[in-house]
Every structure is written in structure tokens, then in C-alpha cells.
mmCIF file of C-alpha atoms in Angstrom:
data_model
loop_
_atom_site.group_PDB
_atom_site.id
_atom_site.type_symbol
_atom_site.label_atom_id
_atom_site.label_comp_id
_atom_site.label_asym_id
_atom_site.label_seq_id
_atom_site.Cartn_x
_atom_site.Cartn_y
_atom_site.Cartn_z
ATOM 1 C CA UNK G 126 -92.166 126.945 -73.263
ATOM 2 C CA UNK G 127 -90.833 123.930 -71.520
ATOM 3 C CA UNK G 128 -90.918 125.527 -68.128
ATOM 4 C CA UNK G 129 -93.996 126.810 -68.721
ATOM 5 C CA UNK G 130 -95.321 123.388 -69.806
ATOM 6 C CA UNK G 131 -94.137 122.079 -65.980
ATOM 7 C CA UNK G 132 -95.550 124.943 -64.359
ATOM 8 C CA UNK G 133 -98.719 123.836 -65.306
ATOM 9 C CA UNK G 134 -97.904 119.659 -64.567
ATOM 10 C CA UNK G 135 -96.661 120.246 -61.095
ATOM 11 C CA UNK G 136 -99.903 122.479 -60.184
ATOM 12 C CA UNK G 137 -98.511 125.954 -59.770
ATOM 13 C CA UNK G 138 -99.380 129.008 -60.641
ATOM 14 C CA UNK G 139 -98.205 130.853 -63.679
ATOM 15 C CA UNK G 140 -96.623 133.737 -61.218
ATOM 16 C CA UNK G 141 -94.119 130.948 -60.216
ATOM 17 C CA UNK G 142 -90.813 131.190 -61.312
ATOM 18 C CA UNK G 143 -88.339 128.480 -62.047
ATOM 19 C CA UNK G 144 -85.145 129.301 -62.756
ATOM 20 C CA UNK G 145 -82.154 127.589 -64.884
ATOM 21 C CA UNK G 146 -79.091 128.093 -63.121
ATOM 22 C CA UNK G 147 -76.454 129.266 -65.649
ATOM 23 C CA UNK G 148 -72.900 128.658 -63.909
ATOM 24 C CA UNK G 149 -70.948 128.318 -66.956
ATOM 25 C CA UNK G 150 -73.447 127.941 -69.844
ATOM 26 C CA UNK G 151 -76.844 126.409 -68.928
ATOM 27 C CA UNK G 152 -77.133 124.107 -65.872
ATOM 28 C CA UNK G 153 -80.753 122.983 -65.038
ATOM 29 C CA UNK G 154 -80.764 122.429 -61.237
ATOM 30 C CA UNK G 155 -80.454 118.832 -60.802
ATOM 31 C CA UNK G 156 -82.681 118.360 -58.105
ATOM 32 C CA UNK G 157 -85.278 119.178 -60.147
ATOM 33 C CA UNK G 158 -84.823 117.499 -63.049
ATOM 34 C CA UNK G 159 -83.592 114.279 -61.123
ATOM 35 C CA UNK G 160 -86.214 113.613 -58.204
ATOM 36 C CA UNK G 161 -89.407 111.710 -58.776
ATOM 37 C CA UNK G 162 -92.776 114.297 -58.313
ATOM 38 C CA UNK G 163 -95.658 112.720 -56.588
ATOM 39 C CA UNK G 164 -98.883 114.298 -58.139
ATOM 40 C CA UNK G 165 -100.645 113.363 -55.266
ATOM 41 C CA UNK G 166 -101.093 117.405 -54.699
ATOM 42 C CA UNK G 167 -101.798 118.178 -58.281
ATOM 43 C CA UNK G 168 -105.191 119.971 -58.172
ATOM 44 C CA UNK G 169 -107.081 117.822 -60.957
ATOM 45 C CA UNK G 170 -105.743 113.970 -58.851
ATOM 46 C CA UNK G 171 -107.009 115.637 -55.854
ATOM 47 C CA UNK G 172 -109.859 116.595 -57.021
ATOM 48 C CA UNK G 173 -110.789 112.979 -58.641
ATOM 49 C CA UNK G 174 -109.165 111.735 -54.938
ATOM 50 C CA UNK G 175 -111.710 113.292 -53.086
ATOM 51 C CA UNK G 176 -114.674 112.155 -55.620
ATOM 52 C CA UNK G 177 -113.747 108.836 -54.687
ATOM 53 C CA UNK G 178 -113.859 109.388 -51.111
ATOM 54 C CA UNK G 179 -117.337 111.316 -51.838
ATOM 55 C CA UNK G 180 -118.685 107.754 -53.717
ATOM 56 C CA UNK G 181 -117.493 105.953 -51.557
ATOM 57 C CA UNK G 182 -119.108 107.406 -48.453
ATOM 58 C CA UNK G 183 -122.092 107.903 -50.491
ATOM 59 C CA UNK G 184 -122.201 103.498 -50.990
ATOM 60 C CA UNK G 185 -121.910 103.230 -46.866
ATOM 61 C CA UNK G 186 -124.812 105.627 -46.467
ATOM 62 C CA UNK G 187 -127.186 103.020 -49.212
ATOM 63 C CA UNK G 188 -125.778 100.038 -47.618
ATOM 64 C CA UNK G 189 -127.079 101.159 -44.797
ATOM 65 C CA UNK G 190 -130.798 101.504 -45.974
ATOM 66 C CA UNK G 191 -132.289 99.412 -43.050
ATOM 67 C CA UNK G 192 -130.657 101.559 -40.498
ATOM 68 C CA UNK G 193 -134.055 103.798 -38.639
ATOM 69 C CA UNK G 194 -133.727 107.742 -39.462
ATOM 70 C CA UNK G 195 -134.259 109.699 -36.452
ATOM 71 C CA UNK G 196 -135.377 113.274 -37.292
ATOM 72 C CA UNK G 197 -136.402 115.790 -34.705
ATOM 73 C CA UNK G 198 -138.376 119.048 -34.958
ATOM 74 C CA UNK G 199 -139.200 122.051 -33.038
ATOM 75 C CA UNK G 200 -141.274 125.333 -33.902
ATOM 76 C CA UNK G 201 -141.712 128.696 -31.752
ATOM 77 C CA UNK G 202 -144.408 130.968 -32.543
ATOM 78 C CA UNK G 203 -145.785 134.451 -31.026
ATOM 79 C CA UNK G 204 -148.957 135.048 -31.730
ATOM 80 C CA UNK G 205 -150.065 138.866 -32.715
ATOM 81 C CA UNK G 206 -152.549 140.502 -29.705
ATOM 82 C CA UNK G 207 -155.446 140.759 -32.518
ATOM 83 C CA UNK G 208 -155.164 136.560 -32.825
ATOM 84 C CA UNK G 209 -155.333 135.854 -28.976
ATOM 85 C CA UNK G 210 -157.494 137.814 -26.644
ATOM 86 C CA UNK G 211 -155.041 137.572 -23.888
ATOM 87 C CA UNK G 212 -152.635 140.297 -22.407
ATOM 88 C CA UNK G 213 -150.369 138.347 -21.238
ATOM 89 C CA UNK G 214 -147.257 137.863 -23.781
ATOM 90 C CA UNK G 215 -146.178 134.231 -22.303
ATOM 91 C CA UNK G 216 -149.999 133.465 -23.218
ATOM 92 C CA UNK G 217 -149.011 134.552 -26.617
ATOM 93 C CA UNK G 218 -146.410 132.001 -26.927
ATOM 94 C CA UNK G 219 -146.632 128.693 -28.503
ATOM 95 C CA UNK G 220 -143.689 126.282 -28.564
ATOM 96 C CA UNK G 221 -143.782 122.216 -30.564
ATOM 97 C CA UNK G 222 -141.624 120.137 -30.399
ATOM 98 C CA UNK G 223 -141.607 116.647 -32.032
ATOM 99 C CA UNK G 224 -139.351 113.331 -32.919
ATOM 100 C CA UNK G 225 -140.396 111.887 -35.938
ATOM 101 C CA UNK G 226 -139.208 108.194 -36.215
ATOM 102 C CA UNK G 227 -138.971 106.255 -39.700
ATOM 103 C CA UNK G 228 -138.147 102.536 -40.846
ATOM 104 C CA UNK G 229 -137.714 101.300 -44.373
ATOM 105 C CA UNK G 230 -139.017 97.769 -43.919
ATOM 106 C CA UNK G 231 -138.321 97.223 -48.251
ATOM 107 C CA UNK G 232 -137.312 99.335 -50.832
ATOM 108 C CA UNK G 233 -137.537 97.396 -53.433
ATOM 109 C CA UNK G 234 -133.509 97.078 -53.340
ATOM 110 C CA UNK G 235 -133.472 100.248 -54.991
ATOM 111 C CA UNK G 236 -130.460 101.056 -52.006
ATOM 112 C CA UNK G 237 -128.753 97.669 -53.332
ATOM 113 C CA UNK G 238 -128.934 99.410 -56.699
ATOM 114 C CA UNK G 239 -126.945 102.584 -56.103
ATOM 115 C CA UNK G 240 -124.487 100.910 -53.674
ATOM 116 C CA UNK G 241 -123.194 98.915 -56.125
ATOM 117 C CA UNK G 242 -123.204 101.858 -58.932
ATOM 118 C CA UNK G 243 -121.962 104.271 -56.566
ATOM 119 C CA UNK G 244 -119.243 101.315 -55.689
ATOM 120 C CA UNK G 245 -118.136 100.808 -59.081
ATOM 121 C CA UNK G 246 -117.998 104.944 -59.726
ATOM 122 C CA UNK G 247 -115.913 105.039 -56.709
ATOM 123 C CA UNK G 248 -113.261 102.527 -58.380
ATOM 124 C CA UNK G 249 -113.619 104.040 -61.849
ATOM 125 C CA UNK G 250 -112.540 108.082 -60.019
ATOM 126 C CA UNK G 251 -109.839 105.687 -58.515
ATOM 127 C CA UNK G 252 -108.694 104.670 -61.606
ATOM 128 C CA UNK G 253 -108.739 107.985 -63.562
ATOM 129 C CA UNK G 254 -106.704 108.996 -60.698
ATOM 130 C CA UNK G 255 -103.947 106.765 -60.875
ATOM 131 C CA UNK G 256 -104.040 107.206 -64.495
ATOM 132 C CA UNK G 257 -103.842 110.736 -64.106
ATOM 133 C CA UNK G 258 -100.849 110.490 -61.991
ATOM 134 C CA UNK G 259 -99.546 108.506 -64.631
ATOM 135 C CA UNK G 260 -100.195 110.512 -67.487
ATOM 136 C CA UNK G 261 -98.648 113.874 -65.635
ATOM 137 C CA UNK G 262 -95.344 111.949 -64.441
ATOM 138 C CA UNK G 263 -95.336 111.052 -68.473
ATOM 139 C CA UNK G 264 -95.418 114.854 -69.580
ATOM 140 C CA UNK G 265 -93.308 115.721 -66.500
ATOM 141 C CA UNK G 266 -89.767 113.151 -67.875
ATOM 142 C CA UNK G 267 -90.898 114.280 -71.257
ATOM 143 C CA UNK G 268 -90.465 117.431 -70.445
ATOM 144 C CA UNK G 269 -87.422 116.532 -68.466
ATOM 145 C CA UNK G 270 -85.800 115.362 -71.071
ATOM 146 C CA UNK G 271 -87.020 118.216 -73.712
ATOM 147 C CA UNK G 272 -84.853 120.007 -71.316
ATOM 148 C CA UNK G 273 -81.905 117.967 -71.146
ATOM 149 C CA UNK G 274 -82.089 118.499 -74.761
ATOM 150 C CA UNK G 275 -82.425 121.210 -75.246
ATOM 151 C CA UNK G 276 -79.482 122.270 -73.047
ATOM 152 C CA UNK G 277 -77.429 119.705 -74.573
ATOM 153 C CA UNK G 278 -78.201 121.753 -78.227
ATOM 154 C CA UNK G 279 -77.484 124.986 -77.138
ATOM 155 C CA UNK G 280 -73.938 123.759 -76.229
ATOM 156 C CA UNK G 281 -73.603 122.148 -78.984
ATOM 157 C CA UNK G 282 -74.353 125.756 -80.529
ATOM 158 C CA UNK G 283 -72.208 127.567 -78.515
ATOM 159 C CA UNK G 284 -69.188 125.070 -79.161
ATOM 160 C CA UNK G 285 -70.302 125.380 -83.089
ATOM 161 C CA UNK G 286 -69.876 129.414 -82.589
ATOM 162 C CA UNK G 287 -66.669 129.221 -81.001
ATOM 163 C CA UNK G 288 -65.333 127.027 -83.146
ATOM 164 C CA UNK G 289 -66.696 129.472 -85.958
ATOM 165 C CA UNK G 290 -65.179 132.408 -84.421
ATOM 166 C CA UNK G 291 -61.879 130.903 -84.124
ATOM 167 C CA UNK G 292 -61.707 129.510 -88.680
ATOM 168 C CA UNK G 293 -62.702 133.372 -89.022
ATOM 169 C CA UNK G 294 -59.581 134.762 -86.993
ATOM 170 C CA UNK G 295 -57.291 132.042 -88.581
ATOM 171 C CA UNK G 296 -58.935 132.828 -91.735
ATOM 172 C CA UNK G 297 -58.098 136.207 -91.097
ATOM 173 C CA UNK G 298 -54.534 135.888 -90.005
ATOM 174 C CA UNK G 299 -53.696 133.219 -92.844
ATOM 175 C CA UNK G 300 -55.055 136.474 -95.639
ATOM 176 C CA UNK G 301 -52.877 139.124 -93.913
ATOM 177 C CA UNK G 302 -49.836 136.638 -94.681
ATOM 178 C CA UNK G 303 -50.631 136.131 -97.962
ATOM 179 C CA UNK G 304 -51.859 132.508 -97.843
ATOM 180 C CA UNK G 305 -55.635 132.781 -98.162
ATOM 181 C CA UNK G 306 -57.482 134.624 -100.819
ATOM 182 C CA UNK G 307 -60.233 137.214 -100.266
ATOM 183 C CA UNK G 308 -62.876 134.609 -101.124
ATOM 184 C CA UNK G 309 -61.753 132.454 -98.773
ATOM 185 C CA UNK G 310 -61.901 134.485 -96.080
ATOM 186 C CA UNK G 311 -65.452 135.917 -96.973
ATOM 187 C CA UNK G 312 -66.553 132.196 -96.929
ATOM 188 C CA UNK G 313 -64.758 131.948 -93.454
ATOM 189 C CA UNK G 314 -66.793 135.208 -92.229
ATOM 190 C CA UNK G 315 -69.956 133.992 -93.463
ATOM 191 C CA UNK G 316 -69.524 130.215 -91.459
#
């Protein structure tokens, strides 16, 4: 569940597979538990990194309300021989073309307005990103050390089982001399 639970952190796709190395009993690849992950890549900071950029660009564009807008314009038409009494098809044609110039003298600093709420979005996405990062590095040593852990446990387990194993064969040896009694090596089976 673990590894399933960094899939998800570091961004990729369930189809990934991590393996544990297992050498002797389990040995989680130290590179990855050891480096540092920058969530710079992680889909959801991206996305909130590129939301800021958006707001941001969006602020320029209202700061710059006094700035002329410059639109051009251009139509092309054939006329149907029932509309025009001519034959001739280049009679038929009509072409426009136009430039359409506009100033915003005042606007009632309705531009001042959204600059500074589009400013102040643009910090906030900022903010949720770094906090983002934050909260995924978080889950990611968490995790990290859920696995350490965990690994750590299922030594202890193994050592437990061994350990086990080896009271039942003494156990056993010690009844087939005569010093332990049949209870006592039931007890020694069931540990």
C-alpha cells in the first residue's frame, strides 16, 4: 500500500512498477528512499505553476489598459448572377478591407481593479504551490519512513521465526533425551 501511496505522490501512473530489492531479506533501494524529490513535475504543482503564470500575464494585459487596440478586418464576397446583371465573374466580386483603431481614454479604473485582483490570485496559486510541494515532500518521508519500518518489522519477524524454529528443534532434541516433557515440547511447537 505504501508503494502504491508514492506512486501516486511522485506523479506516475499506476502501471509503474517499483520494486524492493530483496538481496538477503528486504532491501529498499537506497537511492530512492535517500534522495530529495522535487515536485516541481508533479501534475497538480504544475498545474497551479502554470495558473500563476496565466494570472500573471493576465495583470500585464489590464495594466496595460491605455495601450491603443489595433484590429484589422477583411471580407470577400461573390455575388450570385441573379444579384448582379453582369457576366463578367471579376464584376461579381467584392473585396473590404478595413483597420479599425480604438483608445480607452478612462475606464473608470475598472483595469486598475482586476490588475490588482488578478495580482493577488497570481500570489495566492503561488502559494498553494509551494504549499503543495510541501505537503507532497511531507507524505513522500512519511512514507519513507513507513517503509523503513516496515522493513525493519519484518526482520524483526523473521529473526523472531528463526529464533522460534530453533526452541522447537532444541525442544525437540531435549524430549528425545528424556529431559523435556511432552507438554513442554507442545508449548515449544506452538511458539
Amino acid at each position: 500500500h505504501a508503494i502504491e501511496e508514492l506512486k501516486t505522490i511522485l506523479g506516475l501512473d499506476p502501471q509503474t512498477s517499483l520494486k524492493l530489492v530483496t538481496p538477503n531479506l528486504i532491501n529498499i533501494d537506497k537511492l530512492f528512499l535517500e534522495k530529495n524529490q522535487d515536485f516541481k513535475d508533479h501534475p497538480e504543482v504544475s498545474q497551479m505553476h502554470i495558473a500563476s503564470q496565466i494570472s500573471n500575464l493576465q495583470k500585464k494585459q489590464q495594466e496595460l489598459w491605455w495601450v491603443p487596440n489595433l484590429d484589422t478586418y477583411g471580407l470577400y464576397e461573390l455575388h450570385p448572377f441573379r444579384e448582379r446583371e453582369r457576366t463578367s465573374v471579376s464584376d461579381r466580386d467584392e473585396y473590404v478591407f478595413g483597420v479599425n483603431l480604438s483608445l480607452n481614454i478612462f475606464d473608470g479604473l475598472q483595469s486598475l481593479t482586476k490588475s490588482k485582483a488578478l495580482k493577488y490570485q497570481s500570489q495566492g496559486l503561488s502559494q498553494a504551490k509551494q504549499q503543495k510541494s510541501k505537503e507532497l515532500q511531507t507524505q513522500f518521508e512519511k512514507l519513507q519512513h513507513e517503509l523503513r519500518t516496515r522493513k525493519q518489522l519484518i526482520g524483526l519477524l523473521h529473526q523472531n521465526i528463526g529464533q522460534s524454529q530453533k526452541y522447537a528443534e532444541l525442544s525437540s532434541d531435549e524430549y528425545s533425551r528424556g529431559v523435556k516433557t511432552a507438554s513442554q515440547l507442545f508449548t515449544a511447537s506452538q511458539q
